[in-house]
Structures are given as C-alpha cells and as structure tokens.
XYZ file of C-alpha atoms in Angstrom:
677
model
C -19.376 -17.231 28.706
C -21.510 -19.422 31.015
C -20.121 -22.547 29.365
C -16.551 -21.294 29.921
C -17.278 -20.387 33.546
C -18.823 -23.820 34.298
C -15.649 -25.443 32.969
C -13.593 -23.454 35.501
C -11.985 -21.221 32.869
C -11.689 -17.443 32.984
C -11.845 -15.384 29.766
C -14.214 -16.445 26.990
C -11.494 -16.721 24.370
C -11.702 -19.008 21.362
C -9.212 -21.366 22.971
C -11.216 -21.533 26.191
C -14.428 -22.144 24.258
C -12.813 -25.199 22.728
C -11.557 -26.364 26.119
C -15.026 -25.964 27.648
C -16.426 -28.479 25.169
C -13.897 -31.093 26.210
C -13.820 -30.683 29.988
C -16.312 -29.701 32.641
C -18.461 -31.309 35.311
C -21.532 -31.741 33.104
C -20.886 -31.214 29.439
C -17.297 -32.410 28.921
C -16.786 -34.636 25.876
C -13.547 -36.328 26.861
C -14.957 -38.989 29.171
C -17.882 -39.777 26.879
C -15.564 -40.188 23.899
C -13.093 -42.266 25.913
C -15.861 -44.641 27.035
C -17.176 -45.173 23.501
C -14.024 -45.073 21.388
C -10.300 -45.609 21.423
C -9.454 -41.906 21.565
C -6.225 -40.420 20.172
C -5.857 -36.722 21.151
C -3.668 -34.264 19.188
C -2.760 -30.603 19.462
C -2.477 -28.981 16.019
C -0.679 -25.787 15.036
C 2.662 -25.820 13.319
C 2.673 -29.635 13.663
C 0.232 -32.303 14.867
C 1.520 -33.357 18.304
C 0.185 -36.587 19.812
C -0.921 -36.313 23.451
C -1.131 -38.806 26.279
C -4.173 -41.104 26.278
C -4.277 -40.936 30.078
C -7.589 -39.138 30.544
C -6.800 -37.760 34.001
C -3.444 -36.391 32.841
C -4.986 -34.740 29.782
C -7.826 -33.162 31.748
C -5.262 -31.731 34.175
C -3.037 -30.394 31.375
C -5.717 -28.951 29.103
C -6.724 -25.873 31.179
C -3.101 -24.650 31.247
C -2.520 -25.045 27.518
C -1.851 -21.831 25.522
C -1.800 -21.129 21.778
C 1.927 -20.556 21.278
C 2.630 -21.830 17.758
C 3.617 -19.100 15.306
C 1.705 -20.661 12.398
C -1.495 -22.626 11.867
C -0.878 -25.389 9.328
C -4.242 -27.081 9.623
C -4.159 -28.973 6.337
C -0.622 -30.230 6.980
C -1.573 -31.348 10.495
C -4.619 -33.242 9.192
C -2.422 -35.088 6.702
C 0.007 -35.950 9.507
C -2.836 -37.423 11.586
C -4.124 -39.455 8.640
C -0.623 -40.746 8.011
C -0.250 -41.688 11.667
C -3.317 -43.940 11.427
C -1.577 -46.056 8.756
C -4.725 -47.835 7.633
C -6.171 -48.448 11.099
C -10.001 -48.291 11.173
C -11.050 -44.772 12.166
C -14.616 -43.773 12.978
C -14.109 -40.017 12.564
C -11.765 -37.108 13.179
C -13.102 -34.344 15.432
C -11.371 -30.982 15.064
C -12.065 -27.875 17.128
C -10.634 -24.855 15.244
C -11.285 -21.429 13.778
C -10.306 -22.783 10.365
C -7.692 -20.060 9.752
C -4.770 -21.671 7.921
C -1.741 -19.370 7.789
C 0.724 -21.716 6.099
C 0.563 -24.765 3.871
C -2.518 -26.635 2.639
C -5.961 -25.676 3.892
C -8.353 -28.087 5.586
C -10.550 -28.301 2.507
C -7.528 -29.284 0.402
C -6.494 -32.011 2.843
C -10.086 -33.240 3.286
C -9.865 -35.062 -0.045
C -7.431 -37.547 1.527
C -9.822 -38.136 4.447
C -12.661 -38.910 1.995
C -10.521 -41.472 0.149
C -9.980 -43.259 3.467
C -13.685 -43.042 4.364
C -12.919 -40.943 7.457
C -15.499 -38.180 8.002
C -14.366 -34.852 9.460
C -16.550 -33.485 12.231
C -15.474 -29.840 12.438
C -16.455 -27.445 15.207
C -15.955 -23.846 14.112
C -14.920 -21.589 16.975
C -14.953 -17.842 16.500
C -16.793 -15.187 14.567
C -17.054 -15.052 10.789
C -16.903 -11.245 10.854
C -13.414 -9.647 10.851
C -12.260 -8.774 14.378
C -11.987 -5.153 15.373
C -8.296 -4.426 15.281
C -5.806 -1.893 13.906
C -2.054 -2.080 13.548
C 0.901 0.055 12.448
C 3.545 -1.455 10.138
C 6.373 -0.583 7.724
C 7.895 2.473 9.409
C 10.388 4.236 7.136
C 12.587 7.190 8.052
C 16.241 8.274 7.931
C 18.810 6.868 10.326
C 20.822 10.112 10.519
C 19.387 13.646 10.414
C 20.407 17.164 11.432
C 18.995 19.489 14.025
C 16.145 21.589 12.547
C 15.839 19.285 9.512
C 12.427 18.024 8.428
C 12.236 14.335 9.330
C 9.490 12.325 7.638
C 8.044 9.288 9.410
C 6.214 7.213 6.803
C 4.249 4.183 7.952
C 1.237 2.035 7.085
C -2.003 1.662 9.033
C -4.200 -1.396 8.554
C -7.542 -1.869 10.261
C -10.506 -4.226 10.244
C -13.922 -3.573 11.675
C -13.436 0.210 11.743
C -14.086 1.277 8.155
C -15.039 4.954 7.968
C -14.204 5.632 11.616
C -11.759 8.367 12.676
C -8.461 7.581 14.379
C -5.441 9.533 15.596
C -1.760 8.775 15.038
C 0.905 10.446 17.137
C 4.661 10.903 17.230
C 6.547 11.270 20.494
C 9.842 10.388 22.102
C 10.131 7.092 23.933
C 11.063 8.851 27.168
C 8.358 11.501 27.022
C 4.580 11.797 26.791
C 4.841 15.085 24.867
C 3.200 14.740 21.437
C 5.585 16.033 18.757
C 3.208 15.573 15.814
C -0.222 14.080 15.305
C -2.726 13.550 12.546
C -6.351 12.507 12.273
C -7.153 9.846 9.678
C -10.239 7.958 8.536
C -9.732 4.213 8.613
C -10.285 2.225 5.427
C -11.836 -1.150 4.652
C -10.402 -4.290 6.216
C -7.040 -5.286 4.779
C -6.578 -2.085 2.768
C -3.227 -0.456 3.654
C -3.247 3.263 4.369
C 0.019 5.221 4.114
C 0.445 7.984 6.687
C 3.205 10.555 7.177
C 4.135 12.536 10.269
C 6.847 15.207 10.149
C 9.045 16.652 12.856
C 11.987 19.044 13.200
C 14.260 17.822 16.032
C 15.711 20.633 18.135
C 18.402 18.796 20.078
C 21.212 16.514 18.983
C 21.685 12.997 20.253
C 20.369 9.494 19.629
C 16.597 9.642 20.058
C 14.106 6.780 20.266
C 10.913 7.909 18.529
C 7.523 6.225 18.904
C 4.763 6.135 16.297
C 1.434 5.190 17.846
C -2.161 4.836 16.733
C -4.333 5.609 19.746
C -6.334 2.529 20.865
C -9.851 2.250 19.471
C -13.044 1.165 21.208
C -13.392 -2.610 21.222
C -9.925 -3.268 19.781
C -8.771 -6.810 20.483
C -5.028 -6.094 20.494
C -3.498 -2.689 21.183
C 0.077 -3.997 21.337
C 0.444 -3.772 17.537
C -0.537 -0.077 17.474
C 2.986 1.259 17.929
C 6.442 1.139 16.361
C 9.756 2.615 17.501
C 12.725 3.971 15.566
C 16.137 5.075 16.804
C 17.489 8.149 14.963
C 20.874 9.842 15.287
C 20.210 13.609 15.410
C 23.374 15.591 14.715
C 24.499 19.177 14.820
C 27.669 18.632 12.783
C 29.390 21.145 10.544
C 28.988 20.294 6.834
C 32.117 20.359 4.684
C 31.171 21.869 1.320
C 33.255 22.272 -1.836
C 31.817 24.795 -4.310
C 33.277 24.988 -7.835
C 32.453 27.559 -10.517
C 34.136 28.813 -13.697
C 33.121 32.471 -13.295
C 31.578 34.556 -10.464
C 27.883 34.262 -11.385
C 25.169 35.779 -9.229
C 24.207 32.302 -8.030
C 27.791 31.583 -6.991
C 28.213 34.859 -5.117
C 24.875 34.566 -3.319
C 25.551 30.998 -2.247
C 29.051 31.888 -1.090
C 27.626 34.646 1.092
C 24.946 32.350 2.556
C 27.283 29.476 3.342
C 29.874 31.785 4.830
C 27.457 33.300 7.345
C 25.148 30.341 8.070
C 24.975 29.174 11.670
C 23.750 25.811 12.900
C 20.537 26.976 14.552
C 18.952 29.726 16.579
C 20.282 27.952 19.674
C 23.788 27.326 18.333
C 25.734 30.201 16.781
C 28.568 27.985 15.540
C 29.173 27.953 11.798
C 27.008 25.423 9.967
C 29.271 25.062 6.942
C 32.993 24.611 6.475
C 33.208 26.120 2.973
C 35.913 25.730 0.342
C 35.528 27.512 -2.999
C 37.247 27.133 -6.354
C 36.699 29.933 -8.878
C 38.404 28.857 -12.090
C 38.594 32.362 -13.607
C 39.981 34.018 -10.450
C 43.384 35.691 -10.284
C 46.240 34.159 -8.331
C 45.810 36.822 -5.648
C 42.218 35.666 -5.058
C 43.307 33.031 -2.553
C 45.055 35.695 -0.485
C 41.909 37.799 -0.346
C 39.387 35.028 0.323
C 39.953 32.561 3.172
C 37.606 30.003 1.584
C 39.317 30.012 -1.819
C 41.816 27.557 -3.211
C 43.281 27.425 -6.691
C 43.081 23.780 -7.683
C 40.417 21.112 -7.533
C 41.350 18.318 -5.055
C 43.569 15.917 -6.977
C 43.646 12.874 -4.689
C 40.732 10.874 -3.419
C 41.627 11.554 0.193
C 41.465 15.302 -0.415
C 38.109 15.070 -2.190
C 36.615 12.551 0.246
C 37.187 14.988 3.104
C 34.123 16.924 1.875
C 30.478 15.997 2.440
C 28.838 17.843 -0.463
C 30.072 19.306 -3.743
C 28.227 22.202 -5.391
C 29.231 21.809 -9.015
C 28.318 24.971 -10.915
C 29.020 25.971 -14.492
C 32.506 24.423 -14.493
C 34.992 24.331 -17.364
C 36.085 20.685 -17.865
C 39.356 21.858 -19.423
C 40.642 22.519 -15.897
C 39.662 19.026 -14.720
C 41.381 15.832 -15.777
C 39.775 12.452 -16.359
C 41.132 11.116 -13.068
C 39.566 14.000 -11.131
C 36.164 13.352 -12.708
C 36.466 9.651 -11.874
C 37.246 10.554 -8.270
C 34.205 12.816 -8.170
C 31.955 10.031 -9.481
C 33.401 7.634 -6.889
C 32.853 10.262 -4.184
C 29.122 9.989 -4.885
C 28.606 6.355 -5.815
C 30.908 4.628 -3.327
C 31.614 7.156 -0.613
C 27.991 8.309 -0.244
C 28.730 11.970 -0.932
C 26.173 14.423 -2.275
C 26.492 16.643 -5.333
C 24.435 19.553 -6.663
C 24.710 20.340 -10.365
C 23.919 23.965 -11.221
C 23.201 24.276 -14.936
C 24.829 27.118 -16.827
C 24.962 28.569 -20.285
C 28.633 27.688 -20.970
C 29.650 24.228 -19.709
C 27.461 22.299 -17.263
C 25.906 19.944 -18.111
C 26.387 19.501 -21.856
C 30.193 19.591 -21.731
C 30.193 16.422 -19.609
C 28.433 14.090 -22.059
C 31.362 11.709 -22.529
C 32.919 11.923 -19.075
C 32.687 9.838 -15.878
C 30.163 12.391 -14.558
C 27.564 11.589 -17.238
C 25.930 8.721 -15.237
C 25.384 11.064 -12.297
C 23.047 13.411 -14.153
C 19.338 12.497 -13.785
C 18.617 13.265 -17.454
C 20.065 12.391 -20.855
C 22.797 14.946 -21.575
C 22.513 14.580 -25.348
C 18.919 15.840 -25.239
C 19.592 18.890 -23.040
C 18.866 22.210 -24.785
C 20.239 25.569 -23.647
C 18.012 28.633 -24.267
C 19.077 30.675 -27.254
C 21.256 33.501 -25.892
C 20.158 35.798 -28.721
C 16.536 35.727 -27.537
C 16.049 38.091 -24.596
C 14.402 36.635 -21.465
C 11.458 38.861 -20.679
C 9.185 36.615 -18.612
C 9.764 35.152 -15.176
C 8.122 32.156 -13.568
C 7.740 30.437 -10.233
C 8.830 26.855 -9.731
C 5.971 24.427 -9.200
C 6.887 21.589 -6.799
C 5.519 18.184 -7.742
C 3.679 16.058 -5.148
C 6.890 14.055 -4.771
C 8.863 17.258 -4.371
C 6.588 18.474 -1.586
C 7.358 15.241 0.273
C 11.131 15.638 -0.138
C 12.712 17.061 3.034
C 14.754 19.909 1.538
C 11.756 21.344 -0.383
C 9.620 21.572 2.756
C 10.088 25.247 3.531
C 7.102 25.683 5.829
C 5.928 24.100 9.040
C 3.012 22.347 7.321
C 2.233 21.087 3.791
C -0.219 23.930 3.201
C 2.314 26.496 4.393
C 5.000 24.987 2.133
C 2.747 25.200 -0.949
C 1.972 28.846 -0.227
C 5.678 29.680 0.128
C 6.595 28.107 -3.214
C 3.852 30.042 -4.999
C 5.550 33.278 -3.941
C 9.110 32.262 -4.870
C 9.194 33.756 -8.361
C 11.980 35.316 -10.404
C 13.180 32.390 -12.535
C 13.764 33.347 -16.174
C 16.279 30.812 -17.561
C 15.667 27.071 -17.831
C 17.735 24.271 -19.306
C 15.351 21.991 -21.224
C 15.829 18.298 -20.348
C 13.022 16.398 -22.072
C 14.531 12.917 -21.507
C 14.573 12.118 -17.813
C 16.239 8.907 -16.634
C 13.898 6.236 -15.232
C 15.365 6.380 -11.709
C 15.205 10.176 -11.497
C 12.720 12.018 -9.305
C 11.250 15.260 -10.603
C 10.898 17.588 -7.623
C 9.828 20.818 -9.361
C 8.652 21.753 -12.853
C 8.085 24.780 -15.058
C 4.461 25.854 -14.460
C 3.495 26.140 -18.146
C 6.117 24.731 -20.528
C 6.141 21.106 -21.724
C 8.347 18.778 -23.703
C 7.294 17.323 -27.104
C 5.445 14.531 -25.290
C 3.278 17.017 -23.419
C 4.958 16.448 -20.056
C 6.015 19.476 -17.973
C 9.653 20.474 -18.237
C 11.554 19.577 -15.047
C 13.345 22.318 -13.123
C 14.726 20.442 -10.084
C 15.569 16.743 -10.239
C 17.115 14.248 -7.876
C 18.325 10.679 -8.060
C 20.182 8.144 -5.938
C 23.400 6.945 -7.535
C 25.103 4.161 -5.630
C 25.463 5.237 -2.021
C 25.077 8.961 -2.730
C 22.495 11.491 -3.857
C 22.442 13.909 -6.793
C 20.363 17.083 -7.163
C 20.273 18.902 -10.504
C 19.088 22.493 -10.942
C 18.016 23.251 -14.494
C 17.929 26.956 -13.608
C 20.515 29.302 -12.070
C 18.598 32.086 -10.381
C 17.599 31.005 -6.881
C 19.733 33.942 -5.710
C 16.788 36.198 -6.566
C 14.887 34.798 -3.599
C 17.552 36.192 -1.276
C 17.061 39.745 -2.547
C 13.693 40.094 -0.839
C 13.573 40.413 2.917
C 10.421 38.302 3.183
C 11.934 35.502 1.055
C 15.513 35.422 2.290
C 14.684 33.008 5.107
C 13.162 30.588 2.578
C 16.264 30.860 0.407
C 18.467 30.106 3.410
C 16.301 27.202 4.562
C 16.125 25.654 1.095
C 19.874 25.532 0.564
C 20.862 24.555 4.102
C 18.237 21.810 4.203
C 19.454 20.524 0.842
C 23.091 20.410 1.909
C 22.256 18.631 5.141
C 20.034 16.162 3.276
C 22.765 15.385 0.742
C 25.418 14.928 3.424
C 23.552 12.356 5.537
C 24.808 9.321 3.640
C 28.404 10.552 3.746
C 28.336 11.174 7.492
C 26.840 7.753 8.131
C 29.485 6.020 6.020
C 32.268 7.841 7.876
C 31.061 6.450 11.187
C 31.247 2.940 9.835
C 33.856 2.262 7.172
C 32.302 -1.184 6.851
C 28.631 -1.887 7.494
C 26.604 -5.061 7.781
C 23.038 -4.336 6.731
C 19.906 -6.168 5.644
C 17.136 -4.880 3.424
C 14.798 -4.853 6.447
C 15.102 -5.277 10.188
C 11.989 -7.429 10.565
C 10.892 -10.366 8.446
C 8.113 -12.904 8.387
C 8.773 -16.632 8.287
C 9.402 -17.681 4.703
C 10.852 -14.301 3.643
C 14.286 -14.109 2.027
C 16.817 -12.133 4.082
C 19.296 -10.209 1.923
C 22.570 -9.450 3.675
C 25.077 -6.854 2.464
C 28.588 -5.899 3.584
C 29.233 -2.321 2.448
C 32.780 -1.008 2.348
C 33.375 2.734 2.250
C 36.915 2.049 1.018
C 38.813 -1.092 0.082
C 40.817 -2.129 3.159
C 44.271 -3.566 2.730
C 44.307 -7.260 1.948
C 40.920 -7.333 0.228
C 41.252 -7.993 -3.463
C 38.690 -8.451 -6.179
C 38.541 -12.218 -5.560
C 38.403 -12.035 -1.755
C 35.271 -13.808 -0.441
C 33.281 -12.669 2.568
C 31.542 -14.782 5.193
C 29.126 -13.818 7.956
C 27.823 -15.807 10.905
C 24.079 -15.830 11.592
C 23.164 -16.800 15.161
C 19.675 -17.426 16.519
C 18.908 -16.243 20.053
C 18.627 -19.885 21.191
C 22.232 -20.506 20.080
C 22.074 -22.232 16.688
C 24.454 -20.831 14.061
C 25.084 -20.999 10.350
C 27.629 -19.395 8.050
C 26.558 -17.489 4.942
C 28.900 -16.649 2.081
C 28.707 -13.225 0.441
C 29.807 -12.526 -3.134
C 31.260 -9.250 -4.360
C 28.901 -7.126 -6.471
C 30.008 -5.453 -9.651
C 31.644 -2.173 -8.725
C 33.600 -3.693 -5.860
C 32.202 -1.820 -2.868
C 29.575 -4.308 -1.675
C 29.340 -8.014 -0.829
C 25.862 -9.555 -0.946
C 24.171 -12.825 -0.050
C 20.787 -14.187 0.973
C 19.312 -16.507 3.565
C 16.017 -18.442 3.523
C 13.892 -20.546 5.879
C 14.673 -18.730 9.119
C 12.628 -19.714 12.138
C 10.935 -17.011 14.219
C 13.204 -15.305 16.704
C 15.972 -12.716 17.035
C 19.138 -13.172 14.976
C 22.578 -11.601 15.326
C 24.853 -11.311 12.275
C 28.575 -10.575 12.409
C 31.493 -10.651 9.995
C 33.730 -13.740 10.078
C 35.973 -12.983 7.111
C 37.759 -11.029 5.795
C 39.321 -9.418 8.823
C 38.664 -5.664 8.691
C 39.860 -3.081 11.170
C 37.746 -1.761 12.707
C 35.277 -4.619 12.462
C 31.744 -3.599 11.432
C 29.168 -3.636 14.187
C 27.039 -6.749 14.468
C 23.599 -6.447 12.908
C 20.374 -7.625 14.549
C 17.137 -8.640 12.856
C 13.899 -10.271 13.910
C 11.854 -12.981 12.217
C 8.198 -13.076 13.263
C 5.206 -15.236 12.515
C 3.147 -14.302 9.469
C 1.011 -11.246 9.983
C -2.047 -13.345 9.109
C -1.850 -14.888 12.606
C -2.627 -11.446 13.992
C -4.619 -9.891 11.166
C -6.937 -12.673 9.936
C -8.508 -13.606 13.232
C -12.025 -14.349 12.003
C -13.305 -17.898 11.666
C -12.920 -19.327 8.174
C -16.352 -20.969 8.137
C -16.420 -21.375 4.364
C -13.298 -23.569 4.349
C -14.558 -25.592 7.321
C -17.886 -26.277 5.623
C -16.155 -27.243 2.393
C -13.803 -29.622 4.238
C -16.732 -31.260 6.039
C -18.639 -31.679 2.780
C -15.666 -33.171 0.928
C -15.035 -35.735 3.661
C -18.761 -36.580 4.058
C -18.616 -35.214 7.581
C -20.408 -32.326 9.263
C -19.757 -28.746 10.342
C -20.940 -27.415 13.696
C -20.895 -23.929 15.145
C -20.174 -23.395 18.816
C -23.943 -23.141 19.354
C -24.749 -26.479 17.684
C -21.688 -28.390 18.862
C -23.706 -30.415 21.392
C -25.232 -32.375 18.502
C -21.847 -33.791 17.554
C -21.838 -36.631 20.094
C -25.213 -37.850 18.820
C -24.018 -37.737 15.204
C -20.862 -39.753 15.757
C -20.747 -42.928 13.634
C -20.733 -46.288 15.443
C -17.272 -47.498 16.165
C -16.040 -50.787 14.784
C -14.714 -53.404 17.214
C -11.077 -54.050 16.582
C -9.142 -56.955 18.152
C -6.578 -55.422 20.431
C -4.667 -58.612 21.409
C -5.019 -62.452 21.474
C -5.812 -64.166 24.802
C -3.431 -66.906 26.033
C -4.266 -70.512 25.033
C -6.125 -72.695 27.582
C -4.938 -76.381 27.613
C -8.391 -78.029 27.968
C -7.167 -81.663 27.533
C -5.222 -81.518 30.725
C -8.484 -81.026 32.679
C -9.949 -84.366 34.054
C -13.428 -82.871 34.243
C -13.484 -81.949 30.578
C -12.001 -85.353 29.639
C -14.686 -87.196 31.632
C -17.408 -85.036 30.093
C -16.111 -85.868 26.612
C -16.136 -89.661 27.360
C -19.674 -89.385 28.773
C -20.945 -87.648 25.642
C -19.408 -90.292 23.376
C -20.926 -93.070 25.468
C -24.360 -91.422 25.457
C -24.254 -91.103 21.692
C -23.462 -94.875 21.356
C -26.359 -95.866 23.616
C -28.808 -93.684 21.683
C -27.702 -95.119 18.364
C -28.075 -98.729 19.685
C -31.611 -98.104 20.941
C -32.569 -96.658 17.569
C -31.197 -99.727 15.838
C -28.515 -97.727 14.148
C -25.692 -99.848 15.450
C-alpha cells in the first residue's frame, strides 16, 4: 500500500501494484529501462497492443489505464510480441501479470517459443496465490408464466471461494420491495464446487413481477455485484378451460366434476377458476339438458379442441373416437402446448390405446401395462409415496414447506387399485410410487408419472381413487389443492403459446464468449403461406450496430425452425424475424454475451504457470516483494546499429590533403637516411 501511495495511486489493486513498479518519484522502472535499453511497451489482454515510446506520454497515460478487456490471452499476446520482433535482438521480455489465462495458450506453453529465440522471460507475479474471497449466484431457472397461489420454484446455483464451511443466507424478494418473500440458510462449499439452492414462493397478486434472488454479502467479499440475479415472471389469475372425458360416471369423475364446478380462483377472488366442459360417453341424450357443463360429442375440429387448456382423459372408450380426433389430441399436446391427464381405468385407458396416435404421449410402455385381476378382491389400501423429484414438482407441493408437504402425503391414504407399469420411458419422471410393491427388476411401481412431450406436458395416474381424499374434512383442502395446482401447472405452456403464436427463443438468455447460441422460431400453428420447404431467416444485431443474418431450418414435425450462431463478441444482441412474414410478427428476442466466468471467478495469481514459463525460457520469476531485484538481473543489452551516418568527403579538405603530402614526404626522407632508397 505504501508503494502504491508513493506512486500517487489510490487503491492497492493488482493493477495499481503493477503501475507503482513502473512509475513513481523514486522507484519507477520506466526511466531506468529507457536509459539502458530500447524499450517497447505493450498492454496485454485480449491482444498485445503496442504503446507509444514517448516516455512522458506513457507516464501520463499509465495512471488512468483500466483493465477493460473481457479475456486474458497471455500466451497469445506473448506470441504476438515475439512475432513483432521479427528476429531483432532482444535482451528480455518483462511481463507484469497475475498469470491467469482465461482463453488460448498459457504463458508456459508460449514460453517454449521465447526459449528457441534465446529471449528470457522476466515475470513479475502480482496477486495472491490463495483463491479470493468471493461468492456468486448463477443459472437461475424458473417458469415464465405462473398462476396466483401456485408454488413457484426458483432454482439457482451458488459458487464460492474462500468461504468453505461458512454459513450464508439467500433471499427472494420483489425488485420494487425490500420485503423478503423467502429465505434460506446454506453452508458454503469448497472453492469452485457448485451448490444448487431452491427458494419457493406463492404469489398472491397477478401482474408481471420482477423477482430478485440475492445472496447476502459476506465479510471480506471482493465483489458483491455478482450476488444477485433477477427474473421477470408473468403471474396470472386466468380461468382454466378444462375438457373432461369419461366413459362411465366413476367416483373419480363425479368427485372431480364437483371440485372443478365449485372451484374459485383464490380466497381473494371468488370468480370461477375453471371453465369446465364434460363428456360422459355412457350418458343419455337428456344429460346435456340437465348438466350445463355436458356436451355429447368430443370436439371434432382442431379449433374446437385447441380452445381448451387441459384435457382430463379418464377411462375412455376409443370406439367413440376416430383416428383424426386422436391425432388432433396428440397435436394439442405436442404442438399447441396443451396439458393432458390420463386417469387409468379397468376397461379402456391406457391399454386400449396401444396402436393409436396417443401411444407416444403415455410415459410408460403400454404393452407392458397390467391391470389388477378383477376377480381378486382389493382388501388393502396404501398411501402414495412421493419421490424426491415429485416433492420438487409444483403440483405435488401441498404444504407451505417441504417438511409440511411430506407429512401431508403420509396421511393421504385410501388407494387400493394400481395399474402396474414396469417399463417406464426414459424421458418420464416418476413423481409418486407404491410404498411396498416393486416390478421384476426390484424397482418400486410408479403411481404418478409425468413427461414433457413436444411443447406440452402429460401426467399419468396409475390409480383412480384420489376422490377418497375429498371424503375427509381434514383432507379435502389437500385434494382441492392437488388438482387445481396440477391443472394450472399443465396449462402454463398453452397460455404462453396463445399470447405469442410465433416465438423467437434461445436456449439461454446469457452466454459466455465461445458458446454456441441456438435460436428457435416456434409456431403455434402454421400461418398461411408457410409450406414445408419455406426457409426462415433472423437478423442478429449487436448493440454497437453490427448485424448478421442467420438461416433457420425446419425441424421434423414442422412446428419449429432452428439454427445456431458461434463466435459472438461480448455485448447485448437483439434478434428479430426477417422472413417469412408472419402476422403478428413475433417479439424481438434479447440475449447477452459476457466474458468467461473465469475472469471473475479465478482471480488468484497463477504462480505455478508463471514459474514454469520463466524456467522454460531461462528467465526468472519475481513476486511483488522481490521485484526490485529485476533491474539488477537484467542481461546486458547488445548494441545495435540504428542508422548509417552521412559520408564525409575528406579529399576536398586542403588541410587533410596537405597532411597526407607531408606524411609521404617524411616517409621518403626517413627511408633515404636509412639507406633504403
């Protein structure tokens, strides 16, 4: 700090420590080096940039210099400097650095070229070899659209160095408020080890909300700006449009119909939560006159079906459904983003749909499904056991805390019938299992499964008796919450796709330099004029104005165009659709490209690489405390002719001509005296 202060600099940063070695009233190196050598100064970072050799100008510029490059390519810069010399005699290369290379070759790798040219590297390591004390929050994942009173999970990663074993607190709040909505105490792990953290929240008001995830600053932390992330979420209080289909009036059907008919949005909003339509295949013709929710036929056209958000598909007789209807239902999920719940039954669903367009939607192999023998009476009941993944799924979170949710599920008994599905598809998620029964491989039999299929979600119930939860006063609220949360969860994708018939999206919103950006154009429907061979093009514009066009190719299935983009420089980019012309045009998409995280995470001095580079080049390594020895250790410079002096015409001088004649005459006289002439 005293060295930095004597040089007229303020904070004792690594950059200022390096500056203090070069300038200052007493200890500055620049003037000494300039007097003894032909000095060529460079700044190194992303590139090696030659500086003016005017000593006064450089001394004036150096104090104002800042470290602004987004990458440190030390090895590349050293090679550029060696190339710039082009065989000129070089006494040594002095480099003041922390040795942290974030891109390209390291110093020790490039030092081999310096050794071959007999140029020693004199390296001054600036910084601390121990990892700096810092923590940061990255990789925030949550839903873009949620409903009022839904459980919203905020999943993110915490990384820390220098705080292993120390406690820390993460908080969730709104951008415009200091009120803490959720918090959690964690114990920080070893340096570089990612730690996944989840905070949950139930929003109470609709609207677009900017949420903030923050890790409270720690003692001695070098950078608190990377402790927070924000996420904009659309919180809705919309009515869900549900189509429920069943062959016969089972207890599950009747209980669900009663729940969905009376459900309101929230305790603060008494409006109906569900716009329900029911189809009971075995009902009389007069049933539609007696029940306002009932209709006789399954929606035939896509437009009729796509008006719904979620379909509850019970034990349904496929004889009343044509192939085209089943294809529409599959498209409703995969392309339109709709949600579907399959309720297994003893007569039709799911085994009757093995060779139909619905088969790919089921999260298990239909040919392996086994229905309990109806001749064997069911005498034992069981409670569903949520899996760890199930407890993290929003619609299974029935309590206000994980512990409360586990306790609730332990008391939700009454199941007695279970469809056995031993072969689960690889992409399926098992949310709940039978507590004791297993398949031939010894794995628990699944009871509730879920999978993503295209743009939509599928939930499969291998049992049909959740209605029993509603028969107990102390469990009815859990029954209501489970089903309403599930329907809202399944409808999110559909509601989002309705807002934007065409969407421009990328796989992430923030990238590091060198990452591949994957761009997708998603179409909810096929607009007029867009055929199977129609190409798509987007424009990618950097914030400083440069542009480039990127072509997108249609994926199999027809609903998505995809393309990729590499080698983007750091900055903010805006992407918009150029062709085809779609009405309405999708909103422009924004993404950010940032410098590699290693510039912010790996801040310690890489002394091992510096020492290796010095050894390879037959140079020396100095710490900031021994740097004063460097000037004494510098090799002697070699004199190099800079330029030739102009010729002097000596024969035109009468004095020199007379002197030459006198010397010739003197030689003749001496020879004559000696008898040599």
